[in-house]
Short mmCIF file of C-alpha atoms and ligand atoms in Angstrom, two decimals:
data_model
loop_
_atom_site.label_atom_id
_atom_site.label_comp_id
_atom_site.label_asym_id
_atom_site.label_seq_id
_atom_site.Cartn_x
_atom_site.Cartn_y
_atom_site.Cartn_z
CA UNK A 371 -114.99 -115.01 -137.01
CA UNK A 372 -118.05 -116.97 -136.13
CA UNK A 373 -120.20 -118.20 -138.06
CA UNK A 374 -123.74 -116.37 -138.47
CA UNK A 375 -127.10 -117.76 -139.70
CA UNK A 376 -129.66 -116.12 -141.52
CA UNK A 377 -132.18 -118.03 -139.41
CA UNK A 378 -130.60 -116.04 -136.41
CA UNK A 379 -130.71 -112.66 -137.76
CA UNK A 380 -134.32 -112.92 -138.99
CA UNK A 381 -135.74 -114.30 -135.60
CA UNK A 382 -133.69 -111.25 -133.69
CA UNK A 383 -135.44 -109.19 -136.17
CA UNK A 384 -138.85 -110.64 -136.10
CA UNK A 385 -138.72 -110.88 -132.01
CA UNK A 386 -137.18 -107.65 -131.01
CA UNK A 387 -139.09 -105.43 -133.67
CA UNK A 388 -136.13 -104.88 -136.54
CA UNK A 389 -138.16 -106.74 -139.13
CA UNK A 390 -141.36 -108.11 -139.96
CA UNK A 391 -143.33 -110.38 -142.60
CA UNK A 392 -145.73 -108.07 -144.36
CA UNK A 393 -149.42 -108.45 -144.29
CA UNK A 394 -148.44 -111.31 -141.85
CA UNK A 395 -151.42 -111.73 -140.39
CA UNK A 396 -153.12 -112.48 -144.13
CA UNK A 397 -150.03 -114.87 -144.35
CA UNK A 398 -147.93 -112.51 -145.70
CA UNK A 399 -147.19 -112.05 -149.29
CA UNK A 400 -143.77 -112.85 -150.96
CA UNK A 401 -140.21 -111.40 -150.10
CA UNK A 402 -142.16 -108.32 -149.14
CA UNK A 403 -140.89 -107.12 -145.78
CA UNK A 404 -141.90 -104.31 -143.30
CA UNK A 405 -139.66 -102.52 -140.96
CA UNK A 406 -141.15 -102.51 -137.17
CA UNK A 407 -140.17 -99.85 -134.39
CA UNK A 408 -135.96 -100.88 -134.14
CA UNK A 409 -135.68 -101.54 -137.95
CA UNK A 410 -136.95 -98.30 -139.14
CA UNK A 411 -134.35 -96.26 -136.81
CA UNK A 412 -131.81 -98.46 -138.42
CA UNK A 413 -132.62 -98.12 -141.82
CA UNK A 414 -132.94 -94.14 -141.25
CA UNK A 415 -129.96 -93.53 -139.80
CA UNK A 416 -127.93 -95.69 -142.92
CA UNK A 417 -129.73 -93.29 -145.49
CA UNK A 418 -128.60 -90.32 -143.23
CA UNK A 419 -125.29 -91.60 -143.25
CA UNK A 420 -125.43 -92.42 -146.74
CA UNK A 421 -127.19 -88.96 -147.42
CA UNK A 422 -124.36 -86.89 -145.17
CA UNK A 423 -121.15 -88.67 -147.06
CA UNK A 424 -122.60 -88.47 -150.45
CA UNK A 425 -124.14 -85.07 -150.50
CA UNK A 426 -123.39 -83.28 -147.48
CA UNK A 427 -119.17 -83.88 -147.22
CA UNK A 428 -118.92 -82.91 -150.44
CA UNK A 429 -119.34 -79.98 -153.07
CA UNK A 430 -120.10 -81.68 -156.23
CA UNK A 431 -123.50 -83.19 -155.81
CA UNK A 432 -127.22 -82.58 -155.31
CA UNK A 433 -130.26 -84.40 -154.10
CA UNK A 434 -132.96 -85.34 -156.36
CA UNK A 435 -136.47 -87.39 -155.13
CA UNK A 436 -137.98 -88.08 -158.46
CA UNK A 437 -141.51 -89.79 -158.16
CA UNK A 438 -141.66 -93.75 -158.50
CA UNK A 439 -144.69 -93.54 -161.72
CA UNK A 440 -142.84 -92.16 -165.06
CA UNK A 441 -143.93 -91.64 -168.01
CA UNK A 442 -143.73 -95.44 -169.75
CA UNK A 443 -141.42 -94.34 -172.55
CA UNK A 444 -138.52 -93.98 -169.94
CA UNK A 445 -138.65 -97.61 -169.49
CA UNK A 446 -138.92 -97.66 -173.16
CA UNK A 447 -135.13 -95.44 -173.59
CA UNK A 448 -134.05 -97.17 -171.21
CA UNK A 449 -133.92 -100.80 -172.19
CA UNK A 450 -135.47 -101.98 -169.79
CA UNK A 451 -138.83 -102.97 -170.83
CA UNK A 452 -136.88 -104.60 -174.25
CA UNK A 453 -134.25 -106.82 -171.89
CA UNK A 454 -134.72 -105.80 -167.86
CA UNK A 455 -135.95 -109.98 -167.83
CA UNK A 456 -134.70 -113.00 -166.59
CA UNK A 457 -134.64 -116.65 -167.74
CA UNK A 458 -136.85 -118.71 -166.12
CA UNK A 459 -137.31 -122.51 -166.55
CA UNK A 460 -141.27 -123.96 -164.99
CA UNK A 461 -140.53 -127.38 -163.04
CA UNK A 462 -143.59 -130.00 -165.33
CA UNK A 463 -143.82 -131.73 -162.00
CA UNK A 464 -144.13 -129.14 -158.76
CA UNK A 465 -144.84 -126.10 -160.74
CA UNK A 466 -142.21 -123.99 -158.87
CA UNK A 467 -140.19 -121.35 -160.94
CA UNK A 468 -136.52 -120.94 -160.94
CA UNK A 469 -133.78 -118.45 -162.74
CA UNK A 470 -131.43 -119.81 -165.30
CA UNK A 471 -128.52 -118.87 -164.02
CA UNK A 472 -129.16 -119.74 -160.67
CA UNK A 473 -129.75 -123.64 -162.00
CA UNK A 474 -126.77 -126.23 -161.42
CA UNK A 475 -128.11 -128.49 -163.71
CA UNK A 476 -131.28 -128.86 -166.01
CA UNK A 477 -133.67 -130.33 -163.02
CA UNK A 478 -135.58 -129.00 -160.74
CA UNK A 479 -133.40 -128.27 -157.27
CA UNK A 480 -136.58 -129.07 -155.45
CA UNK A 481 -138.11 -132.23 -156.77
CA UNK A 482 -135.66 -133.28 -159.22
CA UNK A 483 -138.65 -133.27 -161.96
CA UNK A 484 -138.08 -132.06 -165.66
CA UNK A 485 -137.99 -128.71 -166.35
CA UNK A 486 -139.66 -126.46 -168.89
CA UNK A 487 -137.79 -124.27 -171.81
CA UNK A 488 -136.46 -121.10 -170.52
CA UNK A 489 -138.96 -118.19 -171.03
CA UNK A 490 -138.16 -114.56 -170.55
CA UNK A 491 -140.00 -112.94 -167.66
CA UNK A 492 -139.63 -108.90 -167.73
CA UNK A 493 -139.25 -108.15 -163.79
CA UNK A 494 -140.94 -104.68 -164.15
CA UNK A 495 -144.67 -104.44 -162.18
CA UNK A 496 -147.11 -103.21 -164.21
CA UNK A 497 -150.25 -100.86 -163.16
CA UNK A 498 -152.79 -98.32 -165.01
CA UNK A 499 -153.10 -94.53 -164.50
CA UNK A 500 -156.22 -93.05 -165.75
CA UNK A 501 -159.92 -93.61 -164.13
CA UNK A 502 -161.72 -93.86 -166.93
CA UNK A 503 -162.37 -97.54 -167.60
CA UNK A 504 -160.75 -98.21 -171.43
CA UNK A 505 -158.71 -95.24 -171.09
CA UNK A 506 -156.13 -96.35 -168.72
CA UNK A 507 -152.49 -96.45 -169.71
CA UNK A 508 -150.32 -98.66 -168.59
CA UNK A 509 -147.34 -97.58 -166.90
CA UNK A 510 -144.60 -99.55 -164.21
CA UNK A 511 -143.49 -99.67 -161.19
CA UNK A 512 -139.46 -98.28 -161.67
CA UNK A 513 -137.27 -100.79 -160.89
CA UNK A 514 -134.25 -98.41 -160.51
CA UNK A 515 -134.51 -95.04 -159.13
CA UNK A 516 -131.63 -94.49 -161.74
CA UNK A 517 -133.57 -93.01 -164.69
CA UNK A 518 -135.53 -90.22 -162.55
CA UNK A 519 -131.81 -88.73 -162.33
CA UNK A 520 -131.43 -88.80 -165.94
CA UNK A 521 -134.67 -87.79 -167.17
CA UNK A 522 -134.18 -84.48 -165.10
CA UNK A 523 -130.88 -83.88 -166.07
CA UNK A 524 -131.15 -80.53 -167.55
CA UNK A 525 -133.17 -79.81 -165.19
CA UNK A 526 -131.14 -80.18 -162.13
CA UNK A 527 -128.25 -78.29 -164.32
CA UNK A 528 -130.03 -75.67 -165.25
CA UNK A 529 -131.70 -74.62 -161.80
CA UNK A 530 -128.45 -75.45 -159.58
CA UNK A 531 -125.59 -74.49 -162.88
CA UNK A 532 -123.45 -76.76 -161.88
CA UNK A 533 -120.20 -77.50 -163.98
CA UNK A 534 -118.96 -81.56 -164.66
CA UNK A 535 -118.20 -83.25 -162.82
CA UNK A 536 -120.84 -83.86 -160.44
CA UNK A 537 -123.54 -86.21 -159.68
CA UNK A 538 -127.08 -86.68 -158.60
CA UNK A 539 -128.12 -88.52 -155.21
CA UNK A 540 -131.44 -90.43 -154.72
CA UNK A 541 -132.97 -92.74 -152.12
CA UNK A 542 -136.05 -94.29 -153.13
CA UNK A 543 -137.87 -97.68 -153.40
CA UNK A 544 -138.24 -99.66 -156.36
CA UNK A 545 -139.64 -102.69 -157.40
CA UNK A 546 -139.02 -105.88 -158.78
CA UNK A 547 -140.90 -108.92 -159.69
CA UNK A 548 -137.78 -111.15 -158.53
CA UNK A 549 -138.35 -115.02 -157.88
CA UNK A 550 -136.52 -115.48 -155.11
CA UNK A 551 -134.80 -117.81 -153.08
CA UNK A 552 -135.89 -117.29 -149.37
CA UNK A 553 -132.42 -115.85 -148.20
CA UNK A 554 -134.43 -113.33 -145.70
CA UNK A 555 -134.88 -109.71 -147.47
CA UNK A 556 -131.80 -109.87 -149.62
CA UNK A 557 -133.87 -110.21 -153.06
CA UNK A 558 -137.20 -108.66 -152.25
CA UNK A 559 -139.76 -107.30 -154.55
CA UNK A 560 -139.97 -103.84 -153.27
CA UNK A 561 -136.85 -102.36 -151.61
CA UNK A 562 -134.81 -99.29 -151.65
CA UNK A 563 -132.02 -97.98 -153.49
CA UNK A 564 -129.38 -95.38 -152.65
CA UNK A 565 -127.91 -93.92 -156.15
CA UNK A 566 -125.52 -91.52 -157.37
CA UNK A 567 -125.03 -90.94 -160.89
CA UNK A 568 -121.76 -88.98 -161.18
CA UNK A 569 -121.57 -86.91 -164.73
CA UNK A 570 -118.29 -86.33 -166.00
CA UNK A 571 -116.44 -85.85 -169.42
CA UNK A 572 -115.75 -88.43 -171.38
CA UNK A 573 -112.53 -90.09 -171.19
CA UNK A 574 -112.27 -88.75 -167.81
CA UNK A 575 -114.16 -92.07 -166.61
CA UNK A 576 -112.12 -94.48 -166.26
CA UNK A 577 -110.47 -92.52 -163.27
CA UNK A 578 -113.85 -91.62 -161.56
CA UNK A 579 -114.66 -95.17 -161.86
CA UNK A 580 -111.52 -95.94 -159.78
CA UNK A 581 -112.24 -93.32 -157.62
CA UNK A 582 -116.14 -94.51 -156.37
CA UNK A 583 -114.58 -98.46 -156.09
CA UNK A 584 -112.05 -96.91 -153.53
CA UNK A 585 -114.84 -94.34 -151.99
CA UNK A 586 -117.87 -96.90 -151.76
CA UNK A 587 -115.37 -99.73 -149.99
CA UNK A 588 -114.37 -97.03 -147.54
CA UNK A 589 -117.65 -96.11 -146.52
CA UNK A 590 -118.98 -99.36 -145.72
CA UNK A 591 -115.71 -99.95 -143.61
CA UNK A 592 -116.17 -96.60 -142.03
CA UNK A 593 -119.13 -97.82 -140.26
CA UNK A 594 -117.89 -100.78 -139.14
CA UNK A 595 -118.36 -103.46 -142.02
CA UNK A 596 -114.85 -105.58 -141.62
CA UNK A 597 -112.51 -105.37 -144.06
CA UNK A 598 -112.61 -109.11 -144.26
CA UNK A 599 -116.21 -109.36 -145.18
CA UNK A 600 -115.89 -106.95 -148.16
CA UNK A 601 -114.61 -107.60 -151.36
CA UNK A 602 -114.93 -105.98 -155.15
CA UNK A 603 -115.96 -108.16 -158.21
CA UNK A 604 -115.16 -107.24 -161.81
CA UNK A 605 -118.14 -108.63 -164.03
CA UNK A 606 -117.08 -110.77 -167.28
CA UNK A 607 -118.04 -109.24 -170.49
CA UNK A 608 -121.25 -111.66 -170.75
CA UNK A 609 -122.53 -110.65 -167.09
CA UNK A 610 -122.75 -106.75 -167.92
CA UNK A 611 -125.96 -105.46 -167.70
CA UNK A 612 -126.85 -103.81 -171.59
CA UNK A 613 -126.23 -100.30 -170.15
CA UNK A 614 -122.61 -101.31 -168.75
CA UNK A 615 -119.19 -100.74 -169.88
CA UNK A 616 -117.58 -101.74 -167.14
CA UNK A 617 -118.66 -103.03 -163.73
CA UNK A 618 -117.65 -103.80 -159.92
CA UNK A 619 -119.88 -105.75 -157.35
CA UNK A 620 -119.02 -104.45 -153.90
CA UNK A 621 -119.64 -108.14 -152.60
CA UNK A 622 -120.24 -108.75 -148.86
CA UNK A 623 -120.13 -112.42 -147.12
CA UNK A 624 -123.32 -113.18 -145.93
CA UNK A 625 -124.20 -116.15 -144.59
CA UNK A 626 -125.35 -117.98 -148.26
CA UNK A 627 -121.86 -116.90 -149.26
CA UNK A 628 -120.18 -113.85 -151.13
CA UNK A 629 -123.27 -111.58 -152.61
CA UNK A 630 -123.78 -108.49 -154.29
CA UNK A 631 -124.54 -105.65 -151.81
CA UNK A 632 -123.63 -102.52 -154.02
CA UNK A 633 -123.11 -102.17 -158.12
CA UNK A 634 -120.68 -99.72 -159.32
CA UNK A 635 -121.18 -99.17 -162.82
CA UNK A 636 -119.80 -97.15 -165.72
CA UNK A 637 -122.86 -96.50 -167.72
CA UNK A 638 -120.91 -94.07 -170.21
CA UNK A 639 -123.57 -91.58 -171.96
CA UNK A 640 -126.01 -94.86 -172.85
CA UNK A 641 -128.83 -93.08 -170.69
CA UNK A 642 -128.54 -89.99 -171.77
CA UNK A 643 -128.54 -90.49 -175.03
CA UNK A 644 -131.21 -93.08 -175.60
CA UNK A 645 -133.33 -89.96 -173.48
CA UNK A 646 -132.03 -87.60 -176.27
CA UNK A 647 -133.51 -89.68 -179.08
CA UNK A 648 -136.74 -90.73 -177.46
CA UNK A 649 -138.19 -87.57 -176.02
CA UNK A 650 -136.22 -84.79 -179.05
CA UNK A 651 -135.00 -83.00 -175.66
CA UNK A 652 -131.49 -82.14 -175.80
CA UNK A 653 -129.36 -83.40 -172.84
CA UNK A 654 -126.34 -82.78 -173.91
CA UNK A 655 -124.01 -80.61 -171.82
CA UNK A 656 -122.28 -77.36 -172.83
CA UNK A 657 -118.62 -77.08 -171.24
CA UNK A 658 -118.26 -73.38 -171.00
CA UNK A 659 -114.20 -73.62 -170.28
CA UNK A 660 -113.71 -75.47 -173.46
CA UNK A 661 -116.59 -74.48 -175.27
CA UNK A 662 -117.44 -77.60 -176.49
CA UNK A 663 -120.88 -80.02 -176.69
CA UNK A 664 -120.67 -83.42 -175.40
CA UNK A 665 -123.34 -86.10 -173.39
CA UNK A 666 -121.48 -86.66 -170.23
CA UNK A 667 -120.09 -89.53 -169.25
CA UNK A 668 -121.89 -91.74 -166.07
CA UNK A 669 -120.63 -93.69 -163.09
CA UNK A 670 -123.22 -94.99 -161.13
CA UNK A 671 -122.16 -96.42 -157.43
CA UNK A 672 -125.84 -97.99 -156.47
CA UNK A 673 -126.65 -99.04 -153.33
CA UNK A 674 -129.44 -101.67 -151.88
CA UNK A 675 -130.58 -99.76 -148.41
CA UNK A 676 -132.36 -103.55 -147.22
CA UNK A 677 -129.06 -105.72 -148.65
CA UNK A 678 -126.92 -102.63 -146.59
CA UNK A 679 -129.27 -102.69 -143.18
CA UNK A 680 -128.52 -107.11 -143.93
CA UNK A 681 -125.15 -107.15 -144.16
CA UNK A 682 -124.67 -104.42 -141.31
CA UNK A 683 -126.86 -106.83 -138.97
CA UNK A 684 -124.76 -109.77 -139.91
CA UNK A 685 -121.32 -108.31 -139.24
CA UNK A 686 -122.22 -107.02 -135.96
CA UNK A 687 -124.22 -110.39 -134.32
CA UNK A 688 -121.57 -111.27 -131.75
CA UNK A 689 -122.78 -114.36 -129.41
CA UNK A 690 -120.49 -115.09 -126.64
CA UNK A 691 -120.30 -116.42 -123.05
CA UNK A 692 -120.10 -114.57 -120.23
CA UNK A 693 -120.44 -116.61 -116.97
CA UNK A 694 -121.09 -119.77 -118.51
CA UNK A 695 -124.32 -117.72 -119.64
CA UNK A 696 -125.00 -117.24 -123.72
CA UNK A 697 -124.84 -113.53 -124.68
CA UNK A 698 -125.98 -112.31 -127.98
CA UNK A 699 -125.28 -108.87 -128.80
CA UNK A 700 -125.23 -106.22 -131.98
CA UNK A 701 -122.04 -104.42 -131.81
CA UNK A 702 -123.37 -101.77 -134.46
CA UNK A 703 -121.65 -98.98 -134.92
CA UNK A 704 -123.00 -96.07 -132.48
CA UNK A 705 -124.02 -94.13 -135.69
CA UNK A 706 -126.31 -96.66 -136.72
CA UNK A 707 -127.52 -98.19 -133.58
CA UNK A 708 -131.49 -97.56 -133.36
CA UNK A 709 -131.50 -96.86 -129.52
CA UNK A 710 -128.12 -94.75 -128.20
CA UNK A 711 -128.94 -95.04 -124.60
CA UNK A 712 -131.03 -96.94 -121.98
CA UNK A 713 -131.99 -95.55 -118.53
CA UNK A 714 -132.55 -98.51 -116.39
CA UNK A 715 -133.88 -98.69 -112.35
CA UNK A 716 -131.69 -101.14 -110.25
CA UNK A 717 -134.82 -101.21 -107.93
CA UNK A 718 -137.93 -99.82 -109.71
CA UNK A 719 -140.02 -100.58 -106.91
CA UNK A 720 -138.34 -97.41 -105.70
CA UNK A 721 -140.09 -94.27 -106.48
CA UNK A 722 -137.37 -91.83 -106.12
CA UNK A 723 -134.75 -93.96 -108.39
CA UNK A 724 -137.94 -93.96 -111.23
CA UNK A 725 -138.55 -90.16 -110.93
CA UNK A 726 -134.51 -89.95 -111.01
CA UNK A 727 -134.07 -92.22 -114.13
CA UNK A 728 -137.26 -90.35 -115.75
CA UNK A 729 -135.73 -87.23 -115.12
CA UNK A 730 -132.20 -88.38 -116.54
CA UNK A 731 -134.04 -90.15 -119.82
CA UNK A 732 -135.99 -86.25 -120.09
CA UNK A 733 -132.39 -84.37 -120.46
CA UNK A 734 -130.69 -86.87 -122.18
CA UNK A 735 -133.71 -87.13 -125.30
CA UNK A 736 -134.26 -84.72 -128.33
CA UNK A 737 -130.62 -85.44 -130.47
CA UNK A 738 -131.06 -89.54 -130.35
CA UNK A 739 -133.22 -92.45 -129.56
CA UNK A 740 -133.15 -92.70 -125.67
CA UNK A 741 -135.48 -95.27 -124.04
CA UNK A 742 -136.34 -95.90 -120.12
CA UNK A 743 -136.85 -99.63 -119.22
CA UNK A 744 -138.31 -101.35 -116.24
CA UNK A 745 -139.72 -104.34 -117.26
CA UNK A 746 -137.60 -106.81 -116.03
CA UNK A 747 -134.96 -107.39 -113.73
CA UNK A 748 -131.33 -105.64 -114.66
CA UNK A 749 -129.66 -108.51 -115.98
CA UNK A 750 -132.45 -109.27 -118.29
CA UNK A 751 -132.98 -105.60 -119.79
CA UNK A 752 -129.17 -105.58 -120.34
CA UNK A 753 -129.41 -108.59 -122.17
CA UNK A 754 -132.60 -106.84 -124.00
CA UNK A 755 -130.53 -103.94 -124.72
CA UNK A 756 -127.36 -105.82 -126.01
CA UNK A 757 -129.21 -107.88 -128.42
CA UNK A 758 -130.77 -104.83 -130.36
CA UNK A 759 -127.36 -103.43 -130.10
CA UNK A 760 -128.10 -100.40 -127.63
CA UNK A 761 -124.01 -98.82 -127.19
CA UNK A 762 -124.87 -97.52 -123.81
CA UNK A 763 -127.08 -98.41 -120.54
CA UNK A 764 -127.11 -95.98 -117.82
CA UNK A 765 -128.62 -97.81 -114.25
CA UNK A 766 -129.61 -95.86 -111.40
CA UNK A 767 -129.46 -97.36 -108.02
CA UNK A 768 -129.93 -96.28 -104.19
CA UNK A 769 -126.44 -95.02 -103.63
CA UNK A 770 -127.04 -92.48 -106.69
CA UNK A 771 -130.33 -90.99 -104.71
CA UNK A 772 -127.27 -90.01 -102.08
CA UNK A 773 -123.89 -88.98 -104.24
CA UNK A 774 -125.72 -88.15 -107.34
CA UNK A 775 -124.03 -90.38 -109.53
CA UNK A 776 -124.87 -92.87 -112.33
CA UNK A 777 -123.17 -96.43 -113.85
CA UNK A 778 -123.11 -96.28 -117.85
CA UNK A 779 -122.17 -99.29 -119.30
CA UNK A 780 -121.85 -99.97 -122.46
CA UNK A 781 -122.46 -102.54 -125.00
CA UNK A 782 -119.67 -104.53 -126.32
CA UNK A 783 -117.07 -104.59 -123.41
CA UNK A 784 -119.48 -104.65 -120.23
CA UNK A 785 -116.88 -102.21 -118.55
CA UNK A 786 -118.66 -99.88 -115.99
CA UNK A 787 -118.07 -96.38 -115.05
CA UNK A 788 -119.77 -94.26 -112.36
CA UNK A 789 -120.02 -90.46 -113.32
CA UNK A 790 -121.94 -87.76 -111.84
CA UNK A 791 -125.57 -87.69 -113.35
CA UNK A 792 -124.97 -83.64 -113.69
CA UNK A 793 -122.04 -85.09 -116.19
CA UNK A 794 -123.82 -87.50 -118.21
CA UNK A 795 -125.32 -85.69 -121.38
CA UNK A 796 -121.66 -84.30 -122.17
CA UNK A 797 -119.95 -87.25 -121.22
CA UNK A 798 -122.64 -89.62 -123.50
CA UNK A 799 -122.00 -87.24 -126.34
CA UNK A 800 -118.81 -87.71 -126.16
CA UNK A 801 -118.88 -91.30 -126.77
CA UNK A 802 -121.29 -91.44 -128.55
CA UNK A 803 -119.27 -89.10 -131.35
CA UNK A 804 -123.01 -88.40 -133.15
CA UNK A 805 -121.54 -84.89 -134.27
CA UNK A 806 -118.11 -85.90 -135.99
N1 GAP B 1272 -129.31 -98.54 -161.27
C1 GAP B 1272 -128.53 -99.71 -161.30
C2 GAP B 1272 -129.15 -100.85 -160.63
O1 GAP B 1272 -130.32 -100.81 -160.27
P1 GAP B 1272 -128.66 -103.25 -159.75
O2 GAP B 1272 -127.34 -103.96 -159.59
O3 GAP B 1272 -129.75 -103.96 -160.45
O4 GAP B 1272 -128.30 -101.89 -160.46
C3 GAP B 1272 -128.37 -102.01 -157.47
O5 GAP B 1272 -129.16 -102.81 -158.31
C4 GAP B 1272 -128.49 -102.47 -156.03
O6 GAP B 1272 -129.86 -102.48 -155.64
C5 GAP B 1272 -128.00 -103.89 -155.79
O7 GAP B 1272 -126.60 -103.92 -155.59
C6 GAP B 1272 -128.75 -104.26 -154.52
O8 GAP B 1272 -128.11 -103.76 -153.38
C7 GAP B 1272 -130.06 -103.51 -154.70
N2 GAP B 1272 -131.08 -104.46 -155.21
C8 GAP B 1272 -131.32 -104.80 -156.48
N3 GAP B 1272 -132.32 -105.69 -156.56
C9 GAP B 1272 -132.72 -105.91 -155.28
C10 GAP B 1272 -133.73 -106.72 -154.69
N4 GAP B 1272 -134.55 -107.47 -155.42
N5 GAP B 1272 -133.86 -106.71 -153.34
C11 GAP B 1272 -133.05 -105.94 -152.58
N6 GAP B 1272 -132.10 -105.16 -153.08
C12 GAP B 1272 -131.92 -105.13 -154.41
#
């Protein structure tokens, strides 16, 4: 397999719309990123995929969308406003900051100047609620979406009675005051998660915990992440997080080397209880088949959407040449592709071959993305439509105006095919295999 630069990926993004600086035009502001026209589609259609394999394939989970402000004793239960911090050593010399534990040695990676002690930074971002001036409380920004799931657990039980096991599902952003180290939006400060927090009894969690390594692996692969560029990562005792019994890194090899792209924790009944004690609400579960009381039991498979939309970008940048001409294209997976089709004019000087693609791009839209392009010559808007990974183009020429029929070719092999026009909607969604 080739190998892909992170320089390459962002400029695709920046140029063709998949990803943009925020604020750029202020000069941006710090491993913040927004996601332009192409990114968004992406980035929707991996939470719908996400959303339809973790709540809508199976019968043991719900959907939650708990707000991002909580109430600041969650953060307190939680742990995380005692020890969600990292190390951080101050170069005396250039001022920059750096983590601990990303240091090779005691000096500073950038000027070689002596560093500072290392001082705990808490990652959370802190803000006031309250308008009256002196009145305000302070309250953060969550930097899981975890805890909305388990401050609602009785909540969800109660109003949906479900029986262990089953979990919770959440996509949401959260927020994190990471220093980073310029490796595109892998560590931002505000991204999104994707979360399930699976309940089940206790001592029936070291099984589950096998169960989501297998079932997260499989879904990244089931979209077209290869096998090769996927690996799971047991932490060492000293690397759990303080919530952790045991966990697994779903690692993916980006360009800067293997990196975390999913966490698959067991987080036993840590949450839970700590919410128990703080807030003198009972979340404890009653097992009506055994009559008995016990706090369930958690393993949490946690997903980055941003590190996900990354690493699916990565794996699918194919360059190539094709008549001693430089292709690039995205061979996404036609699930996740942001545009599905392109209806393209051989000749769009021609008004009958416009009004025929125009027509073609009006039955073909309403399910998925389509998109009708003539702003350049056909050779160029394939090339457009490769690089933002687009699986099919469907060209109308002069001979179609006579026999009716269109050329769809698509993406990754260039092959051509020439089907009636009357044909095309079935034979696209057939190839496109949106509904399986
Ligand atoms: N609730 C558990 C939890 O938050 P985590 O390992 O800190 O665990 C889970 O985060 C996932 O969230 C990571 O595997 C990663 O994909 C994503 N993530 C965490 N911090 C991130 C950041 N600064 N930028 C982008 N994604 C991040």
């Amino acid at each position: 397999m080739e190998k892909v630069e992170l320089k390459n990926i962002a400029n695709l993004c920046k140029r063709r719309g998949f990803i943009f600086q925020d604020s750029e035009i202020y000069g941006g502001i710090g491993s913040v990123w927004d996601y332009g026209p192409l990114g968004v589609e992406l980035k929707n259609s991996l939470k719908d995929q996400w959303w339809k394999r973790m709540v809508y394939d199976r019968d043991d989970m719900e959907g939650l969308d708990a707000a991002i402000l909580m109430n600041p004793r969650v953060w307190k239960a939680s742990g995380h406003i005692a020890s969600f911090a990292d190390l951080l050593l101050d170069c005396k010399d250039c001022k920059k900051r750096f983590r601990e534990d990303k240091l090779k040695e005691r000096k500073c990676p950038e000027c070689g100047g002596e560093l500072t002690d290392p001082k705990s930074f808490n990652l959370m971002f802190k803000t006031q609620v309250g308008s009256v001036e002196g009145q305000s409380q302070d309250v953060y920004l969550r930097p899981e979406t975890a805890q909305g799931i388990f401050v609602n657990f009785n909540n969800v039980v109660n109003t949906s009675r479900r029986k262990l096991p089953f979990g919770v599902a959440q996509i949401g952003k959260s927020f994190r005051n990471e220093i980073t180290t310029g490796n595109f939006t892998f560590r931002s400060r505000e991204f999104e998660q994707m979360e399930v927090e699976f309940f089940v009894k206790p001592g029936e969690d070291e099984t589950w915990y096998e169960y989501w390594l297998e079932e997260r692996m499989g879904w990244y692969i089931s979209l077209g992440i290869r096998k090769e560029n996927l690996r799971l990562r047991e932490h060492a005792k000293d690397e759990l997080a303080h919530y952790a019994k045991r966990c697994h890194d779903v690692e993916y090899f980006f360009p800067m080397g293997w990196s975390e792209l999913e966490g698959i924790a067991n987080r036993t009944d840590y949450d839970l209880k700590k919410h128990s004690e703080l807030s003198g609400e009972n979340l404890v579960y009653f097992d009506n088949a055994r009559s008995e009381r016990y706090t369930p039991y958690v393993i949490e498979p946690s997903g980055g959407v941003d590190r996900a939309v990354l690493a699916f970008l990565v794996d699918a940048y194919r360059e190539e040449t094709v008549r001693d001409k430089q292709r690039v294209y995205l061979s996404l997976n036609h699930k996740l592709a942001p545009i599905k089709v392109a209806v393209l004019p051989l000749l769009k000087k021609n008004p009958e071959i416009v009004t025929m693609c125009h027509k073609l791009r009006d039955d073909l839209k309403g399910n998925y993305r389509v998109v009708y392009d003539d702003t350049a010559s056909i050779g160029r808007l394939y090339r457009r439509q490769d690089e933002i990974g687009t699986p099919f183009c469907v060209t109308v020429d002069v001979d179609s105006l006579e026999d009716g029929k269109v050329t769809i070719r698509e993406r990754d092999t260039m092959e051509q095919e020439r089907i009636a026009s009357t044909r095309l909607k079935e034979v696209l969604g057939v190839k496109l295999g949106l509904d399986t």
